[in-house]
JSON list of C-alpha atoms in Angstrom, two decimals:
[
{"chain": "A", "resi": 12, "resn": "MET", "atom": "CA", "xyz": [56.87, 0.04, -5.61]},
{"chain": "A", "resi": 13, "resn": "ASN", "atom": "CA", "xyz": [59.13, -1.84, -8.04]},
{"chain": "A", "resi": 14, "resn": "GLY", "atom": "CA", "xyz": [60.44, -5.36, -7.41]},
{"chain": "A", "resi": 15, "resn": "PHE", "atom": "CA", "xyz": [63.77, -4.19, -6.02]},
{"chain": "A", "resi": 16, "resn": "ILE", "atom": "CA", "xyz": [62.23, -1.97, -3.36]},
{"chain": "A", "resi": 17, "resn": "LYS", "atom": "CA", "xyz": [60.56, -4.35, -0.93]},
{"chain": "A", "resi": 18, "resn": "SER", "atom": "CA", "xyz": [59.25, -1.72, 1.46]},
{"chain": "A", "resi": 19, "resn": "THR", "atom": "CA", "xyz": [59.70, 1.76, 2.83]},
{"chain": "A", "resi": 20, "resn": "LYS", "atom": "CA", "xyz": [58.85, 2.98, 6.31]},
{"chain": "A", "resi": 21, "resn": "GLU", "atom": "CA", "xyz": [59.74, 5.72, 8.75]},
{"chain": "A", "resi": 22, "resn": "ILE", "atom": "CA", "xyz": [61.06, 5.43, 12.30]},
{"chain": "A", "resi": 23, "resn": "ASN", "atom": "CA", "xyz": [62.08, 8.51, 14.32]},
{"chain": "A", "resi": 24, "resn": "GLN", "atom": "CA", "xyz": [62.08, 10.66, 11.17]},
{"chain": "A", "resi": 25, "resn": "ILE", "atom": "CA", "xyz": [64.45, 8.23, 9.46]},
{"chain": "A", "resi": 26, "resn": "VAL", "atom": "CA", "xyz": [63.34, 6.85, 6.10]},
{"chain": "A", "resi": 27, "resn": "ILE", "atom": "CA", "xyz": [64.07, 3.11, 5.95]},
{"chain": "A", "resi": 28, "resn": "ILE", "atom": "CA", "xyz": [64.20, 1.46, 2.52]},
{"chain": "A", "resi": 29, "resn": "GLU", "atom": "CA", "xyz": [64.27, -2.32, 2.34]},
{"chain": "A", "resi": 30, "resn": "THR", "atom": "CA", "xyz": [65.75, -3.79, -0.84]},
{"chain": "A", "resi": 31, "resn": "ASP", "atom": "CA", "xyz": [65.41, -7.20, -2.42]},
{"chain": "A", "resi": 32, "resn": "GLY", "atom": "CA", "xyz": [67.70, -8.52, -5.17]},
{"chain": "A", "resi": 33, "resn": "TYR", "atom": "CA", "xyz": [70.61, -7.32, -7.27]},
{"chain": "A", "resi": 34, "resn": "LEU", "atom": "CA", "xyz": [71.82, -3.78, -6.64]},
{"chain": "A", "resi": 35, "resn": "ASN", "atom": "CA", "xyz": [72.67, -2.85, -10.22]},
{"chain": "A", "resi": 36, "resn": "ASN", "atom": "CA", "xyz": [72.00, 0.36, -12.14]},
{"chain": "A", "resi": 37, "resn": "GLU", "atom": "CA", "xyz": [68.22, -0.10, -11.97]},
{"chain": "A", "resi": 38, "resn": "GLY", "atom": "CA", "xyz": [68.33, -0.95, -8.27]},
{"chain": "A", "resi": 39, "resn": "GLY", "atom": "CA", "xyz": [70.45, 2.10, -7.56]},
{"chain": "A", "resi": 40, "resn": "ILE", "atom": "CA", "xyz": [68.06, 4.33, -9.46]},
{"chain": "A", "resi": 41, "resn": "ALA", "atom": "CA", "xyz": [65.10, 2.84, -7.55]},
{"chain": "A", "resi": 42, "resn": "ILE", "atom": "CA", "xyz": [66.77, 3.77, -4.25]},
{"chain": "A", "resi": 43, "resn": "SER", "atom": "CA", "xyz": [67.82, 7.23, -5.41]},
{"chain": "A", "resi": 44, "resn": "THR", "atom": "CA", "xyz": [64.36, 8.04, -6.76]},
{"chain": "A", "resi": 45, "resn": "ILE", "atom": "CA", "xyz": [62.86, 7.47, -3.30]},
{"chain": "A", "resi": 46, "resn": "CYS", "atom": "CA", "xyz": [65.68, 9.33, -1.53]},
{"chain": "A", "resi": 47, "resn": "TYR", "atom": "CA", "xyz": [65.45, 12.37, -3.81]},
{"chain": "A", "resi": 48, "resn": "GLU", "atom": "CA", "xyz": [61.65, 12.55, -3.44]},
{"chain": "A", "resi": 49, "resn": "LYS", "atom": "CA", "xyz": [61.98, 12.37, 0.33]},
{"chain": "A", "resi": 50, "resn": "ILE", "atom": "CA", "xyz": [64.81, 14.95, 0.38]},
{"chain": "A", "resi": 51, "resn": "ASP", "atom": "CA", "xyz": [62.55, 17.31, -1.58]},
{"chain": "A", "resi": 52, "resn": "MET", "atom": "CA", "xyz": [59.95, 16.77, 1.15]},
{"chain": "A", "resi": 53, "resn": "GLY", "atom": "CA", "xyz": [62.47, 17.72, 3.85]},
{"chain": "A", "resi": 54, "resn": "GLN", "atom": "CA", "xyz": [63.76, 14.31, 4.98]},
{"chain": "A", "resi": 55, "resn": "THR", "atom": "CA", "xyz": [67.50, 14.12, 5.64]},
{"chain": "A", "resi": 56, "resn": "LYS", "atom": "CA", "xyz": [68.12, 10.73, 7.27]},
{"chain": "A", "resi": 57, "resn": "PHE", "atom": "CA", "xyz": [68.03, 7.44, 5.37]},
{"chain": "A", "resi": 58, "resn": "LEU", "atom": "CA", "xyz": [68.74, 3.80, 6.13]},
{"chain": "A", "resi": 59, "resn": "ILE", "atom": "CA", "xyz": [68.91, 0.96, 3.62]},
{"chain": "A", "resi": 60, "resn": "ASN", "atom": "CA", "xyz": [68.04, -2.51, 4.90]},
{"chain": "A", "resi": 61, "resn": "MET", "atom": "CA", "xyz": [70.00, -4.74, 2.54]},
{"chain": "A", "resi": 62, "resn": "ALA", "atom": "CA", "xyz": [69.05, -8.12, 4.01]},
{"chain": "A", "resi": 63, "resn": "GLY", "atom": "CA", "xyz": [67.59, -9.18, 0.67]},
{"chain": "A", "resi": 64, "resn": "THR", "atom": "CA", "xyz": [70.51, -7.91, -1.42]},
{"chain": "A", "resi": 65, "resn": "LYS", "atom": "CA", "xyz": [73.32, -10.45, -1.55]},
{"chain": "A", "resi": 66, "resn": "VAL", "atom": "CA", "xyz": [74.79, -9.24, -4.85]},
{"chain": "A", "resi": 67, "resn": "VAL", "atom": "CA", "xyz": [75.79, -5.74, -5.94]},
{"chain": "A", "resi": 68, "resn": "ASN", "atom": "CA", "xyz": [77.78, -4.19, -8.75]},
{"chain": "A", "resi": 69, "resn": "SER", "atom": "CA", "xyz": [79.87, -1.04, -8.75]},
{"chain": "A", "resi": 70, "resn": "ILE", "atom": "CA", "xyz": [77.40, 0.81, -10.96]},
{"chain": "A", "resi": 71, "resn": "GLY", "atom": "CA", "xyz": [74.61, 0.37, -8.41]},
{"chain": "A", "resi": 72, "resn": "VAL", "atom": "CA", "xyz": [76.93, 1.30, -5.55]},
{"chain": "A", "resi": 73, "resn": "SER", "atom": "CA", "xyz": [78.06, 4.39, -7.47]},
{"chain": "A", "resi": 74, "resn": "ILE", "atom": "CA", "xyz": [74.49, 5.63, -7.32]},
{"chain": "A", "resi": 75, "resn": "LEU", "atom": "CA", "xyz": [74.71, 5.42, -3.52]},
{"chain": "A", "resi": 76, "resn": "ILE", "atom": "CA", "xyz": [77.73, 7.75, -3.81]},
{"chain": "A", "resi": 77, "resn": "GLU", "atom": "CA", "xyz": [75.50, 10.19, -5.72]},
{"chain": "A", "resi": 78, "resn": "ILE", "atom": "CA", "xyz": [72.95, 10.00, -2.89]},
{"chain": "A", "resi": 79, "resn": "ILE", "atom": "CA", "xyz": [75.68, 10.68, -0.30]},
{"chain": "A", "resi": 80, "resn": "GLU", "atom": "CA", "xyz": [76.72, 13.73, -2.31]},
{"chain": "A", "resi": 81, "resn": "LYS", "atom": "CA", "xyz": [73.13, 14.97, -2.50]},
{"chain": "A", "resi": 82, "resn": "LEU", "atom": "CA", "xyz": [72.70, 14.47, 1.25]},
{"chain": "A", "resi": 83, "resn": "GLN", "atom": "CA", "xyz": [75.80, 16.54, 1.97]},
{"chain": "A", "resi": 84, "resn": "GLU", "atom": "CA", "xyz": [73.96, 19.50, 0.44]},
{"chain": "A", "resi": 85, "resn": "VAL", "atom": "CA", "xyz": [71.19, 19.20, 3.05]},
{"chain": "A", "resi": 86, "resn": "ASP", "atom": "CA", "xyz": [73.38, 18.11, 5.98]},
{"chain": "A", "resi": 87, "resn": "GLY", "atom": "CA", "xyz": [71.82, 14.66, 5.77]},
{"chain": "A", "resi": 88, "resn": "LYS", "atom": "CA", "xyz": [73.01, 11.14, 6.52]},
{"chain": "A", "resi": 89, "resn": "ILE", "atom": "CA", "xyz": [72.67, 7.66, 5.09]},
{"chain": "A", "resi": 90, "resn": "GLY", "atom": "CA", "xyz": [73.48, 4.28, 6.60]},
{"chain": "A", "resi": 91, "resn": "TYR", "atom": "CA", "xyz": [73.02, 0.60, 5.78]},
{"chain": "A", "resi": 92, "resn": "TYR", "atom": "CA", "xyz": [72.37, -2.56, 7.77]},
{"chain": "A", "resi": 93, "resn": "ASN", "atom": "CA", "xyz": [71.99, -6.30, 7.30]},
{"chain": "A", "resi": 94, "resn": "LEU", "atom": "CA", "xyz": [74.79, -6.33, 4.73]},
{"chain": "A", "resi": 95, "resn": "ALA", "atom": "CA", "xyz": [76.21, -9.55, 3.29]},
{"chain": "A", "resi": 96, "resn": "PRO", "atom": "CA", "xyz": [79.97, -9.75, 4.02]},
{"chain": "A", "resi": 97, "resn": "ILE", "atom": "CA", "xyz": [80.94, -9.22, 0.38]},
{"chain": "A", "resi": 98, "resn": "VAL", "atom": "CA", "xyz": [78.66, -6.18, 0.12]},
{"chain": "A", "resi": 99, "resn": "SER", "atom": "CA", "xyz": [80.25, -4.72, 3.25]},
{"chain": "A", "resi": 100, "resn": "LYS", "atom": "CA", "xyz": [83.72, -5.40, 1.81]},
{"chain": "A", "resi": 101, "resn": "THR", "atom": "CA", "xyz": [82.76, -3.73, -1.48]},
{"chain": "A", "resi": 102, "resn": "PHE", "atom": "CA", "xyz": [81.54, -0.63, 0.37]},
{"chain": "A", "resi": 103, "resn": "ASN", "atom": "CA", "xyz": [84.88, -0.52, 2.21]},
{"chain": "A", "resi": 104, "resn": "ILE", "atom": "CA", "xyz": [86.97, -0.86, -0.94]},
{"chain": "A", "resi": 105, "resn": "MET", "atom": "CA", "xyz": [84.98, 1.89, -2.67]},
{"chain": "A", "resi": 106, "resn": "GLY", "atom": "CA", "xyz": [85.25, 4.15, 0.37]},
{"chain": "A", "resi": 107, "resn": "LEU", "atom": "CA", "xyz": [81.55, 4.52, 1.14]},
{"chain": "A", "resi": 108, "resn": "THR", "atom": "CA", "xyz": [82.29, 3.87, 4.80]},
{"chain": "A", "resi": 109, "resn": "LYS", "atom": "CA", "xyz": [84.21, 7.18, 4.96]},
{"chain": "A", "resi": 110, "resn": "TYR", "atom": "CA", "xyz": [81.02, 9.11, 4.21]},
{"chain": "A", "resi": 111, "resn": "SER", "atom": "CA", "xyz": [78.25, 6.83, 5.49]},
{"chain": "A", "resi": 112, "resn": "THR", "atom": "CA", "xyz": [77.84, 4.14, 8.12]},
{"chain": "A", "resi": 113, "resn": "VAL", "atom": "CA", "xyz": [77.37, 0.39, 8.08]},
{"chain": "A", "resi": 114, "resn": "PHE", "atom": "CA", "xyz": [75.37, -0.99, 11.03]},
{"chain": "A", "resi": 115, "resn": "GLU", "atom": "CA", "xyz": [74.65, -4.56, 12.05]},
{"chain": "A", "resi": 116, "resn": "THR", "atom": "CA", "xyz": [70.97, -4.33, 12.97]},
{"chain": "A", "resi": 117, "resn": "GLU", "atom": "CA", "xyz": [67.98, -2.03, 12.56]},
{"chain": "A", "resi": 118, "resn": "ASP", "atom": "CA", "xyz": [68.00, -1.08, 16.24]},
{"chain": "A", "resi": 119, "resn": "GLU", "atom": "CA", "xyz": [71.68, -0.16, 16.09]},
{"chain": "A", "resi": 120, "resn": "ALA", "atom": "CA", "xyz": [71.10, 1.78, 12.87]},
{"chain": "A", "resi": 121, "resn": "VAL", "atom": "CA", "xyz": [68.09, 3.73, 14.09]},
{"chain": "A", "resi": 122, "resn": "ASN", "atom": "CA", "xyz": [69.87, 4.65, 17.33]},
{"chain": "A", "resi": 123, "resn": "GLY", "atom": "CA", "xyz": [73.25, 5.28, 15.73]},
{"chain": "A", "resi": 124, "resn": "LEU", "atom": "CA", "xyz": [72.53, 7.29, 12.58]},
{"chain": "B", "resi": 10, "resn": "MET", "atom": "CA", "xyz": [101.49, -38.11, -17.12]},
{"chain": "B", "resi": 11, "resn": "LYS", "atom": "CA", "xyz": [100.35, -34.55, -16.49]},
{"chain": "B", "resi": 12, "resn": "LYS", "atom": "CA", "xyz": [96.94, -34.29, -14.88]},
{"chain": "B", "resi": 13, "resn": "LEU", "atom": "CA", "xyz": [94.37, -32.43, -17.00]},
{"chain": "B", "resi": 14, "resn": "VAL", "atom": "CA", "xyz": [93.00, -29.25, -15.46]},
{"chain": "B", "resi": 15, "resn": "PRO", "atom": "CA", "xyz": [89.18, -29.33, -15.41]},
{"chain": "B", "resi": 16, "resn": "VAL", "atom": "CA", "xyz": [87.78, -26.33, -17.28]},
{"chain": "B", "resi": 17, "resn": "VAL", "atom": "CA", "xyz": [84.25, -24.92, -17.26]},
{"chain": "B", "resi": 18, "resn": "GLU", "atom": "CA", "xyz": [83.44, -22.64, -20.19]},
{"chain": "B", "resi": 19, "resn": "LEU", "atom": "CA", "xyz": [80.59, -20.15, -20.56]},
{"chain": "B", "resi": 20, "resn": "LYS", "atom": "CA", "xyz": [79.56, -18.05, -23.54]},
{"chain": "B", "resi": 21, "resn": "LEU", "atom": "CA", "xyz": [77.52, -15.01, -22.56]},
{"chain": "B", "resi": 22, "resn": "PRO", "atom": "CA", "xyz": [75.62, -12.74, -24.92]},
{"chain": "B", "resi": 23, "resn": "ILE", "atom": "CA", "xyz": [75.79, -9.05, -24.07]},
{"chain": "B", "resi": 24, "resn": "LEU", "atom": "CA", "xyz": [72.39, -8.71, -22.45]},
{"chain": "B", "resi": 25, "resn": "PRO", "atom": "CA", "xyz": [71.37, -7.09, -19.14]},
{"chain": "B", "resi": 26, "resn": "ASN", "atom": "CA", "xyz": [72.40, -8.98, -16.00]},
{"chain": "B", "resi": 27, "resn": "MET", "atom": "CA", "xyz": [74.05, -11.89, -17.87]},
{"chain": "B", "resi": 28, "resn": "GLU", "atom": "CA", "xyz": [76.92, -11.52, -15.39]},
{"chain": "B", "resi": 29, "resn": "LEU", "atom": "CA", "xyz": [74.69, -13.28, -12.85]},
{"chain": "B", "resi": 30, "resn": "ILE", "atom": "CA", "xyz": [74.90, -16.48, -14.90]},
{"chain": "B", "resi": 31, "resn": "ALA", "atom": "CA", "xyz": [78.66, -16.30, -14.43]},
{"chain": "B", "resi": 32, "resn": "THR", "atom": "CA", "xyz": [78.35, -15.79, -10.67]},
{"chain": "B", "resi": 33, "resn": "GLN", "atom": "CA", "xyz": [75.96, -18.73, -10.33]},
{"chain": "B", "resi": 34, "resn": "THR", "atom": "CA", "xyz": [78.48, -20.93, -12.13]},
{"chain": "B", "resi": 35, "resn": "ALA", "atom": "CA", "xyz": [81.28, -19.56, -9.95]},
{"chain": "B", "resi": 36, "resn": "GLU", "atom": "CA", "xyz": [79.31, -20.46, -6.83]},
{"chain": "B", "resi": 37, "resn": "VAL", "atom": "CA", "xyz": [78.88, -24.06, -7.96]},
{"chain": "B", "resi": 38, "resn": "ILE", "atom": "CA", "xyz": [82.59, -24.32, -8.71]},
{"chain": "B", "resi": 39, "resn": "ALA", "atom": "CA", "xyz": [83.52, -22.67, -5.39]},
{"chain": "B", "resi": 40, "resn": "ASN", "atom": "CA", "xyz": [81.35, -25.24, -3.57]},
{"chain": "B", "resi": 41, "resn": "HIS", "atom": "CA", "xyz": [83.00, -28.05, -5.52]},
{"chain": "B", "resi": 42, "resn": "MET", "atom": "CA", "xyz": [86.42, -26.70, -4.49]},
{"chain": "B", "resi": 43, "resn": "ASP", "atom": "CA", "xyz": [85.38, -26.25, -0.83]},
{"chain": "B", "resi": 44, "resn": "LEU", "atom": "CA", "xyz": [86.20, -22.55, -0.95]},
{"chain": "B", "resi": 45, "resn": "SER", "atom": "CA", "xyz": [85.02, -20.43, 1.95]},
{"chain": "B", "resi": 46, "resn": "GLU", "atom": "CA", "xyz": [81.91, -18.27, 1.65]},
{"chain": "B", "resi": 47, "resn": "GLU", "atom": "CA", "xyz": [84.20, -15.24, 1.81]},
{"chain": "B", "resi": 48, "resn": "GLN", "atom": "CA", "xyz": [86.34, -16.45, -1.09]},
{"chain": "B", "resi": 49, "resn": "SER", "atom": "CA", "xyz": [83.27, -17.42, -3.10]},
{"chain": "B", "resi": 50, "resn": "GLY", "atom": "CA", "xyz": [81.79, -13.94, -2.61]},
{"chain": "B", "resi": 51, "resn": "GLU", "atom": "CA", "xyz": [85.04, -12.27, -3.64]},
{"chain": "B", "resi": 52, "resn": "ILE", "atom": "CA", "xyz": [85.26, -14.34, -6.82]},
{"chain": "B", "resi": 53, "resn": "SER", "atom": "CA", "xyz": [81.63, -13.56, -7.71]},
{"chain": "B", "resi": 54, "resn": "MET", "atom": "CA", "xyz": [82.07, -9.82, -7.13]},
{"chain": "B", "resi": 55, "resn": "ALA", "atom": "CA", "xyz": [85.28, -9.68, -9.18]},
{"chain": "B", "resi": 56, "resn": "LEU", "atom": "CA", "xyz": [83.58, -11.68, -11.92]},
{"chain": "B", "resi": 57, "resn": "ILE", "atom": "CA", "xyz": [80.61, -9.31, -12.02]},
{"chain": "B", "resi": 58, "resn": "GLU", "atom": "CA", "xyz": [82.95, -6.35, -12.48]},
{"chain": "B", "resi": 59, "resn": "ALA", "atom": "CA", "xyz": [85.04, -8.08, -15.15]},
{"chain": "B", "resi": 60, "resn": "CYS", "atom": "CA", "xyz": [81.88, -9.07, -17.06]},
{"chain": "B", "resi": 61, "resn": "ILE", "atom": "CA", "xyz": [80.42, -5.56, -16.84]},
{"chain": "B", "resi": 62, "resn": "ASN", "atom": "CA", "xyz": [83.70, -4.09, -18.15]},
{"chain": "B", "resi": 63, "resn": "ALA", "atom": "CA", "xyz": [83.63, -6.56, -21.03]},
{"chain": "B", "resi": 64, "resn": "PHE", "atom": "CA", "xyz": [79.96, -5.81, -21.78]},
{"chain": "B", "resi": 65, "resn": "GLU", "atom": "CA", "xyz": [80.29, -2.04, -21.55]},
{"chain": "B", "resi": 66, "resn": "HIS", "atom": "CA", "xyz": [83.74, -1.21, -22.81]},
{"chain": "B", "resi": 67, "resn": "SER", "atom": "CA", "xyz": [84.46, -3.76, -25.50]},
{"chain": "B", "resi": 68, "resn": "LYS", "atom": "CA", "xyz": [82.21, -1.78, -27.89]},
{"chain": "B", "resi": 69, "resn": "THR", "atom": "CA", "xyz": [81.15, -4.91, -29.69]},
{"chain": "B", "resi": 70, "resn": "GLU", "atom": "CA", "xyz": [78.11, -7.15, -29.86]},
{"chain": "B", "resi": 71, "resn": "ASN", "atom": "CA", "xyz": [80.20, -10.32, -29.81]},
{"chain": "B", "resi": 72, "resn": "ASN", "atom": "CA", "xyz": [79.77, -12.81, -26.98]},
{"chain": "B", "resi": 73, "resn": "VAL", "atom": "CA", "xyz": [81.92, -12.73, -23.87]},
{"chain": "B", "resi": 74, "resn": "PHE", "atom": "CA", "xyz": [83.63, -15.99, -22.93]},
{"chain": "B", "resi": 75, "resn": "ILE", "atom": "CA", "xyz": [84.43, -17.09, -19.40]},
{"chain": "B", "resi": 76, "resn": "HIS", "atom": "CA", "xyz": [86.77, -19.94, -18.58]},
{"chain": "B", "resi": 77, "resn": "PHE", "atom": "CA", "xyz": [87.08, -21.38, -15.08]},
{"chain": "B", "resi": 78, "resn": "LEU", "atom": "CA", "xyz": [90.25, -23.45, -14.63]},
{"chain": "B", "resi": 79, "resn": "ILE", "atom": "CA", "xyz": [89.98, -25.64, -11.56]},
{"chain": "B", "resi": 80, "resn": "GLU", "atom": "CA", "xyz": [93.54, -26.19, -10.37]},
{"chain": "B", "resi": 81, "resn": "GLU", "atom": "CA", "xyz": [94.61, -28.09, -7.26]},
{"chain": "B", "resi": 82, "resn": "ASP", "atom": "CA", "xyz": [95.66, -24.99, -5.34]},
{"chain": "B", "resi": 83, "resn": "SER", "atom": "CA", "xyz": [93.74, -22.23, -7.09]},
{"chain": "B", "resi": 84, "resn": "LEU", "atom": "CA", "xyz": [90.83, -21.20, -9.27]},
{"chain": "B", "resi": 85, "resn": "ILE", "atom": "CA", "xyz": [91.73, -19.23, -12.37]},
{"chain": "B", "resi": 86, "resn": "VAL", "atom": "CA", "xyz": [88.95, -17.26, -14.07]},
{"chain": "B", "resi": 87, "resn": "LYS", "atom": "CA", "xyz": [89.47, -15.79, -17.54]},
{"chain": "B", "resi": 88, "resn": "VAL", "atom": "CA", "xyz": [87.02, -13.23, -18.94]},
{"chain": "B", "resi": 89, "resn": "ILE", "atom": "CA", "xyz": [87.57, -12.86, -22.67]},
{"chain": "B", "resi": 90, "resn": "ASP", "atom": "CA", "xyz": [85.98, -10.31, -24.96]},
{"chain": "B", "resi": 91, "resn": "GLN", "atom": "CA", "xyz": [86.51, -9.61, -28.63]},
{"chain": "B", "resi": 92, "resn": "GLY", "atom": "CA", "xyz": [86.24, -5.85, -28.36]},
{"chain": "B", "resi": 93, "resn": "ILE", "atom": "CA", "xyz": [88.46, -2.91, -29.14]},
{"chain": "B", "resi": 94, "resn": "GLY", "atom": "CA", "xyz": [90.78, -3.40, -26.17]},
{"chain": "B", "resi": 95, "resn": "PHE", "atom": "CA", "xyz": [91.96, -0.84, -23.62]},
{"chain": "B", "resi": 96, "resn": "ASP", "atom": "CA", "xyz": [95.15, 0.66, -22.24]},
{"chain": "B", "resi": 97, "resn": "LYS", "atom": "CA", "xyz": [95.32, -0.16, -18.54]},
{"chain": "B", "resi": 98, "resn": "THR", "atom": "CA", "xyz": [97.92, 2.56, -17.93]},
{"chain": "B", "resi": 99, "resn": "LYS", "atom": "CA", "xyz": [95.30, 5.15, -18.87]},
{"chain": "B", "resi": 100, "resn": "VAL", "atom": "CA", "xyz": [92.79, 3.89, -16.29]},
{"chain": "B", "resi": 101, "resn": "GLU", "atom": "CA", "xyz": [92.84, 6.16, -13.24]},
{"chain": "B", "resi": 102, "resn": "ILE", "atom": "CA", "xyz": [92.63, 4.60, -9.78]},
{"chain": "B", "resi": 103, "resn": "PRO", "atom": "CA", "xyz": [89.41, 6.04, -8.35]},
{"chain": "B", "resi": 104, "resn": "LYS", "atom": "CA", "xyz": [89.20, 7.65, -4.91]},
{"chain": "B", "resi": 105, "resn": "ILE", "atom": "CA", "xyz": [85.91, 8.56, -3.34]},
{"chain": "B", "resi": 106, "resn": "GLU", "atom": "CA", "xyz": [87.42, 11.83, -2.07]},
{"chain": "B", "resi": 107, "resn": "ASN", "atom": "CA", "xyz": [87.92, 12.87, -5.69]},
{"chain": "B", "resi": 108, "resn": "LYS", "atom": "CA", "xyz": [84.35, 12.01, -6.63]},
{"chain": "B", "resi": 109, "resn": "ILE", "atom": "CA", "xyz": [82.20, 13.41, -3.83]},
{"chain": "B", "resi": 110, "resn": "GLY", "atom": "CA", "xyz": [81.38, 17.09, -3.98]},
{"chain": "B", "resi": 111, "resn": "LYS", "atom": "CA", "xyz": [83.08, 17.45, -7.32]},
{"chain": "B", "resi": 112, "resn": "ASN", "atom": "CA", "xyz": [81.62, 17.30, -10.75]},
{"chain": "B", "resi": 113, "resn": "GLU", "atom": "CA", "xyz": [83.19, 13.88, -11.30]},
{"chain": "B", "resi": 114, "resn": "ARG", "atom": "CA", "xyz": [81.69, 10.75, -12.77]},
{"chain": "B", "resi": 115, "resn": "LYS", "atom": "CA", "xyz": [80.93, 8.45, -9.84]},
{"chain": "B", "resi": 116, "resn": "ARG", "atom": "CA", "xyz": [81.58, 5.22, -11.77]},
{"chain": "B", "resi": 117, "resn": "GLY", "atom": "CA", "xyz": [84.86, 3.56, -12.77]},
{"chain": "B", "resi": 118, "resn": "TRP", "atom": "CA", "xyz": [85.54, 1.19, -9.86]},
{"chain": "B", "resi": 119, "resn": "GLY", "atom": "CA", "xyz": [85.71, -2.13, -11.70]},
{"chain": "B", "resi": 120, "resn": "LEU", "atom": "CA", "xyz": [89.46, -2.65, -12.00]},
{"chain": "B", "resi": 121, "resn": "GLN", "atom": "CA", "xyz": [90.13, -1.53, -8.44]},
{"chain": "B", "resi": 122, "resn": "LEU", "atom": "CA", "xyz": [87.55, -3.97, -7.07]},
{"chain": "B", "resi": 123, "resn": "ILE", "atom": "CA", "xyz": [88.88, -6.85, -9.17]},
{"chain": "B", "resi": 124, "resn": "GLN", "atom": "CA", "xyz": [92.44, -6.21, -7.98]},
{"chain": "B", "resi": 125, "resn": "ALA", "atom": "CA", "xyz": [91.40, -5.84, -4.34]},
{"chain": "B", "resi": 126, "resn": "LEU", "atom": "CA", "xyz": [89.31, -9.01, -4.28]},
{"chain": "B", "resi": 127, "resn": "MET", "atom": "CA", "xyz": [91.50, -11.48, -6.19]},
{"chain": "B", "resi": 128, "resn": "ASP", "atom": "CA", "xyz": [94.99, -12.79, -5.36]},
{"chain": "B", "resi": 129, "resn": "SER", "atom": "CA", "xyz": [96.40, -11.89, -8.75]},
{"chain": "B", "resi": 130, "resn": "VAL", "atom": "CA", "xyz": [95.05, -10.24, -11.90]},
{"chain": "B", "resi": 131, "resn": "GLU", "atom": "CA", "xyz": [96.57, -9.95, -15.37]},
{"chain": "B", "resi": 132, "resn": "PHE", "atom": "CA", "xyz": [95.29, -8.00, -18.34]},
{"chain": "B", "resi": 133, "resn": "GLU", "atom": "CA", "xyz": [96.11, -8.74, -21.96]},
{"chain": "B", "resi": 134, "resn": "SER", "atom": "CA", "xyz": [94.57, -6.35, -24.43]},
{"chain": "B", "resi": 135, "resn": "ASN", "atom": "CA", "xyz": [94.97, -5.36, -28.05]},
{"chain": "B", "resi": 136, "resn": "GLY", "atom": "CA", "xyz": [92.74, -4.18, -30.88]},
{"chain": "B", "resi": 137, "resn": "GLU", "atom": "CA", "xyz": [91.14, -7.59, -31.17]},
{"chain": "B", "resi": 138, "resn": "GLY", "atom": "CA", "xyz": [90.04, -8.07, -27.60]},
{"chain": "B", "resi": 139, "resn": "THR", "atom": "CA", "xyz": [90.85, -8.23, -23.92]},
{"chain": "B", "resi": 140, "resn": "THR", "atom": "CA", "xyz": [91.51, -11.16, -21.60]},
{"chain": "B", "resi": 141, "resn": "VAL", "atom": "CA", "xyz": [91.35, -10.60, -17.85]},
{"chain": "B", "resi": 142, "resn": "THR", "atom": "CA", "xyz": [92.92, -13.47, -15.93]},
{"chain": "B", "resi": 143, "resn": "MET", "atom": "CA", "xyz": [92.02, -13.54, -12.24]},
{"chain": "B", "resi": 144, "resn": "LYS", "atom": "CA", "xyz": [93.39, -16.03, -9.71]},
{"chain": "B", "resi": 145, "resn": "LYS", "atom": "CA", "xyz": [92.11, -16.98, -6.28]},
{"chain": "B", "resi": 146, "resn": "ASN", "atom": "CA", "xyz": [94.42, -19.18, -4.23]},
{"chain": "B", "resi": 147, "resn": "ILE", "atom": "CA", "xyz": [92.85, -21.87, -2.08]},
{"chain": "B", "resi": 148, "resn": "LYS", "atom": "CA", "xyz": [93.42, -21.19, 1.60]},
{"chain": "B", "resi": 149, "resn": "ASN", "atom": "CA", "xyz": [94.17, -24.27, 3.68]}
]
C-alpha cells in the first residue's frame, strides 16, 4: 500500500478505497491500479473515501475519468464520499458527476451506489 | 499619496508538486484577507492548474514566478513563466462527453477550471513567456 492509499476494504461487494493526501498523477495511478486489478477479478462497484484528500489537480482527476470509462465496459459504477467542497466543485466543473456519483457519507454511498 | 499594494512574490523551480508551495502561500494570504474557505479553495485550485500549465507547457527549465497582489477589494495572482508561450485560441474547451468512450486524451482541463473558479482571468503570451493574471474579488 503506498502512502496515498490509506486503506482498502469491501462492503456488500463494493470496493472502498480510502485516500490520504494530494490527488495528483501519482495518486490517480495508485487508485486506478487497485481498480483495474479488482475489475480483472470481477469487481464492478467502487467507492473512494476522500476524507483525507483536500487538494486535487486535474491530472489526477483525469485518471478517475479513465476509470469511469473502464467501468462502462463492465457495466460498473464508481462513487465518492467525504469530499472537500473544492474537490466536489472541481468534479462538477469537469463533469464527473454526469457519469459517477458524489455522496455525503459512507452509509449513503454504500446504500446508494 | 497612492497607497502601495502589498505584493508577495514566489520563485518556484520546476520540480514535482512545487505548486503546493504556492497554495500554502495562497492560504496564508486568504486568511490575512479574511476570504471565505470557499474562495480560498477556489484560488488554490486555480493556482495549482496555472502552475501545472506553466511547469508542463512552457517547455523550459526556467523558474516560474508567482506574484500575489493584495488589493483592498480583490486578490490578484499572476503566474509567470519564461517558456515558449501558447495560443489560447487553439486550446479546445474540454467536455467530458467528448472524452469518455472515445479514444481521446482525458487531460486538458486546466484553463477551464481556472476560468470557472476565478472572477476574471487574462492571458498574455508570446515567444518569451506567458503571464496568467487571475483575480478573485472579495465578497462582503
